[in-house]
Amino acid sequence: MTKQTRRQQKPDGKAAAIPLQTFDAALETALEARVQERTAALQQEKAQLQAALQSQQQSEARLRQENIQLRATLQTQQQNEARLRQQEEQFRTLVNNVPGAVYRAATNEDWTIAFISDAIAQLTGYPATDFIQNRAQSFDKICHPDDVVRVNREIRAAIAARQPFVLEYRNIRADGQVVWVSDQGHAVYDANDKELWLDGVLLDITALKQTEEALRRSEERLKLITDALPVCISYVDRDQRLQVVNKTYETWFGQSQAAMLGKQLSEIIGAAAYQLVQDKVERALKGEAITYEMELPYRWRGSCHVRAILVPDVDDQQQVHGYYALIMDTTEQQALLRERKQAEEAAKQQAEREQLLNAIAQRIRESLHLDDILNTTVQEVRLLLNADRALIYRFQPDQTGVISVESVGDPWQPLQGEVIRDARLTIEAFKWQQQQGQTVIADIHDAGLEAFYVEILVQRQVRASMMLPITVGEQIWGLLIVQQCVAPRTWQPWEVDFLTQLATQLAIAIQQSELFQQVQQFNTVLEEQIQEHINQLQQALTYEALLKRITDSVRDSLDENQIFQTAVRELAIGLQLNGCTSALYDIKRQNLTITHEHLCYDLPSRVGHQIPLASEPNLYSQVRQGKCLQFCPLPEFSSSVQAVQAKYTILACPISIAIESVAVAAKQADHQLEIIGDLWLFRPRDYCFSDMEIRLVQQVSNQCAIAIRQSRLYQAARAQVVELERLNQLKDDFLSTVSHELRTPMSNIKMATQMLEVTLFSKPNDSMSASQAASVSSPDSASWQKVSRYFQILKDEGEREIKLINNLLDLSRLDSGREPLFLSTMQLKVWLPYLAEPFIERTKAQQQTLLISIAPDLPPLTTDFSYLERILSELLHNACKYTPSDETLMVLARTVTPVADQLDSYPFASDHPIELSVTNSGVEIPAIERDRVFDKFYRIPHNDPWKHGGTGLGLALVKKLVERLEGTIWVESANKQTSFVMRLPRSLG
């Protein structure tokens, strides 16, 4: 502070002057006091703050310590919780792995469940949550009503006795199924010995119960079986006492099962029987399985043959506690076994004999030759039976017998080939001996044979004989004989049986051999028949080729002379005849004329020779009836036939054709046959004509008749064409006269055009200047071109008007109905090609193809052919105009049979009308235009790309003409093809 003088204010408000030094000291003192005061306050506050800070630091230290302790506690708790969860998981895993449902329940009246494992769901079908606190289910609810009281009672008793319990009872699952459970548990007590809860586990023992039940039933069945078996089944302990016996023991030993249990084995079976089996029993008790068969003298049952099996009862430590015994009475089996052995021995011998028999039979059957069969038989029989002689004696049809084959040993007399002619040794004599039992002879001197028979046998060194018949079919074919020469012999039954069987086999083999010979004969005959059939087939093929050649030749010709000459030539050469002739009948003159012939050998020529039909009335009357005759001329034949033809076999075949004329065709539908001639074929007298040759000649005759008919129809058609041409000319003259006046105006137009042509195209004269002449005559000038174009238009229109007028006149005449028809009958197959000739050239020029198809069976047509020609010409003209290049035109002619619903539309339908159609490809008429194409002056719009033009009267005129001919016409168009089809009656008038 600066020392300045300060003014001190007085109380009266006036300032007093205070010395500056004093003021500073006072101020300093005050300030120091204030500073000290403030310092003291600050120190006090500092001390307070330090104390507070220290307290806070101590609090923070305690908080940090508490936080550390809290964290340690929290970590410990988390670890405990983790261990607890792990222990709980282990507990749950342990509980879930327990084979059953683990539970804890209160010991109250309802057994309130505090915990139960999830396995309860598999056991009961209810989830574990339904059981907690008996929420939805309880033990009493799922326990079977018949078991619930017992279960509660026994569990309460175990708790009261401080004992665990094990119970088995039934529960009812959610699906209604009953299951068996084993409930094992105990009560838990506190320090005061008070029940806290009940712990236990429920196990599913349903399968065990089922197994126990099955075992019980199995034991019952086993006991029933063992009791029912006719064998002794028992169990004997180490002391040789019976512990188990079945019912059979009662039958064997006369005591009940209960009485025998616990007794010694020796006491039951007897001492004598026990001595025989004692060693075996002791060995079984030492652990050895024993099987034995022996005769035992039982005390009560007596002696019997038994078969026994002793099986030791050995435990896991190899200690023997006893044995099981199975004893069977085999007394009857032993007897049957002895019989069986005897039967087997006999069967073995029989099998050996059958094997030998089969071997002999096989060797017999390997050959179908009778001699080989018989020789094989006697040789095998003699060797098998060890006999001195074996032979086959065959009965002959003449009541004799022959020793056909033989096998004989040395030194005995051979008898093969010997013929026995004694009438007393016949089949009837053998049958008598068979009835007397004299066919198997042990000694000829003791068999009661007739003296003559004994003498015959002695002469042939026979002492014993056995004869068996060989029966083939129902007849005794012969005898199979086996003889013993050295001494008498007793024949064994099997030898007789063997020889009987062998005789049967031999009979079969003989029958097969004879059948084989018959088959060989049949094969020979069959081969001959097959060869004959082959020859016939070859001959048939040859004749078929001949017929085809003749048919092709005669069908291609319209000349009768060529037809007949071809037929007789081909028949004479093809059948290798002496000759063949043809003749034509003249019914009016009642004679025939030989017109053609082909001679190969010594026949004289007879062409032009006339023979009266009355000369051989029987012969020619049958031929005229259509019969084919084969004969040889006899002496009673007329000289005209006999003189030339007496040394030949003759085949006469008629030639008949259908009567075909306009009158007959118009009045009757069925054609009558007319015999116009015949064919005669000649061959040597010693040979006749076979049926196959006769059929061939008849077919040739028919083909000739068809060809002749076609030829005559063709000639008639040619005559009709000439007549039609004449009529057509008359028609043209008539039309020319009638249309003269109508053409006059048009003739003037045409004359004007001709004069214009002369004027325009003539050479220039001298009076014209050079420029005028050039302007008129120069083809390149504009005036010239105009004049030429106008001239052409005038000319074309004039022609068009003339055609229009002609068509109108024709339509007018047709509408009037006064125009007569000029009917004629023609074959379309002849007429149509003639009509189409102009169009063939035209189609070729336009690169088109014209085809004509005519049905071969097309009948003649009777109609106005001028109308038909104009119709077809107009249709062909249109087809040529509108058919593109490289396309086809076709004219088709055929007969049709309309279906039933068309009979009303066609009055002539029942007469099979003729259908004519003109078809062109490459064009198609729209369906909407087809009904209008026949209208007058109608032309299809936008359907003339070639700009041919037309009046539209052509198809209208065609329709009128068809209707005038009583026919119908329509158009069909599809798939780039158009057909105009018309149907006409076969005959008008």
PDB file of C-alpha atoms in Angstrom, residues 584-593 611 613-614 620 623-625 655 673-677 712:
ATOM      1  CA  LEU A 584     -66.567-122.282-135.796  1.00  0.00           C
ATOM      2  CA  TYR A 585     -70.239-123.265-135.820  1.00  0.00           C
ATOM      3  CA  ASP A 586     -72.750-122.021-138.339  1.00  0.00           C
ATOM      4  CA  ILE A 587     -76.039-122.605-136.553  1.00  0.00           C
ATOM      5  CA  LYS A 588     -78.134-121.548-139.502  1.00  0.00           C
ATOM      6  CA  ARG A 589     -76.454-124.031-141.831  1.00  0.00           C
ATOM      7  CA  GLN A 590     -76.047-126.631-139.072  1.00  0.00           C
ATOM      8  CA  ASN A 591     -72.401-127.291-139.800  1.00  0.00           C
ATOM      9  CA  LEU A 592     -68.950-126.358-138.556  1.00  0.00           C
ATOM     10  CA  THR A 593     -65.849-125.232-140.365  1.00  0.00           C
ATOM     11  CA  ILE A 611     -68.605-131.116-141.108  1.00  0.00           C
ATOM     12  CA  LEU A 613     -73.482-131.203-137.088  1.00  0.00           C
ATOM     13  CA  ALA A 614     -75.975-133.928-137.828  1.00  0.00           C
ATOM     14  CA  TYR A 620     -72.042-132.303-131.077  1.00  0.00           C
ATOM     15  CA  VAL A 623     -70.522-130.017-126.992  1.00  0.00           C
ATOM     16  CA  ARG A 624     -73.248-127.466-127.816  1.00  0.00           C
ATOM     17  CA  GLN A 625     -74.516-127.931-124.266  1.00  0.00           C
ATOM     18  CA  ILE A 655     -65.975-122.133-127.012  1.00  0.00           C
ATOM     19  CA  LEU A 673     -74.139-118.190-123.531  1.00  0.00           C
ATOM     20  CA  GLU A 674     -73.764-119.028-127.176  1.00  0.00           C
ATOM     21  CA  ILE A 675     -71.511-121.869-128.400  1.00  0.00           C
ATOM     22  CA  ILE A 676     -69.613-120.393-131.329  1.00  0.00           C
ATOM     23  CA  GLY A 677     -67.111-123.197-131.898  1.00  0.00           C
ATOM     24  CA  ARG A 712     -66.455-108.445-131.959  1.00  0.00           C
TER      25      ARG A 712
END
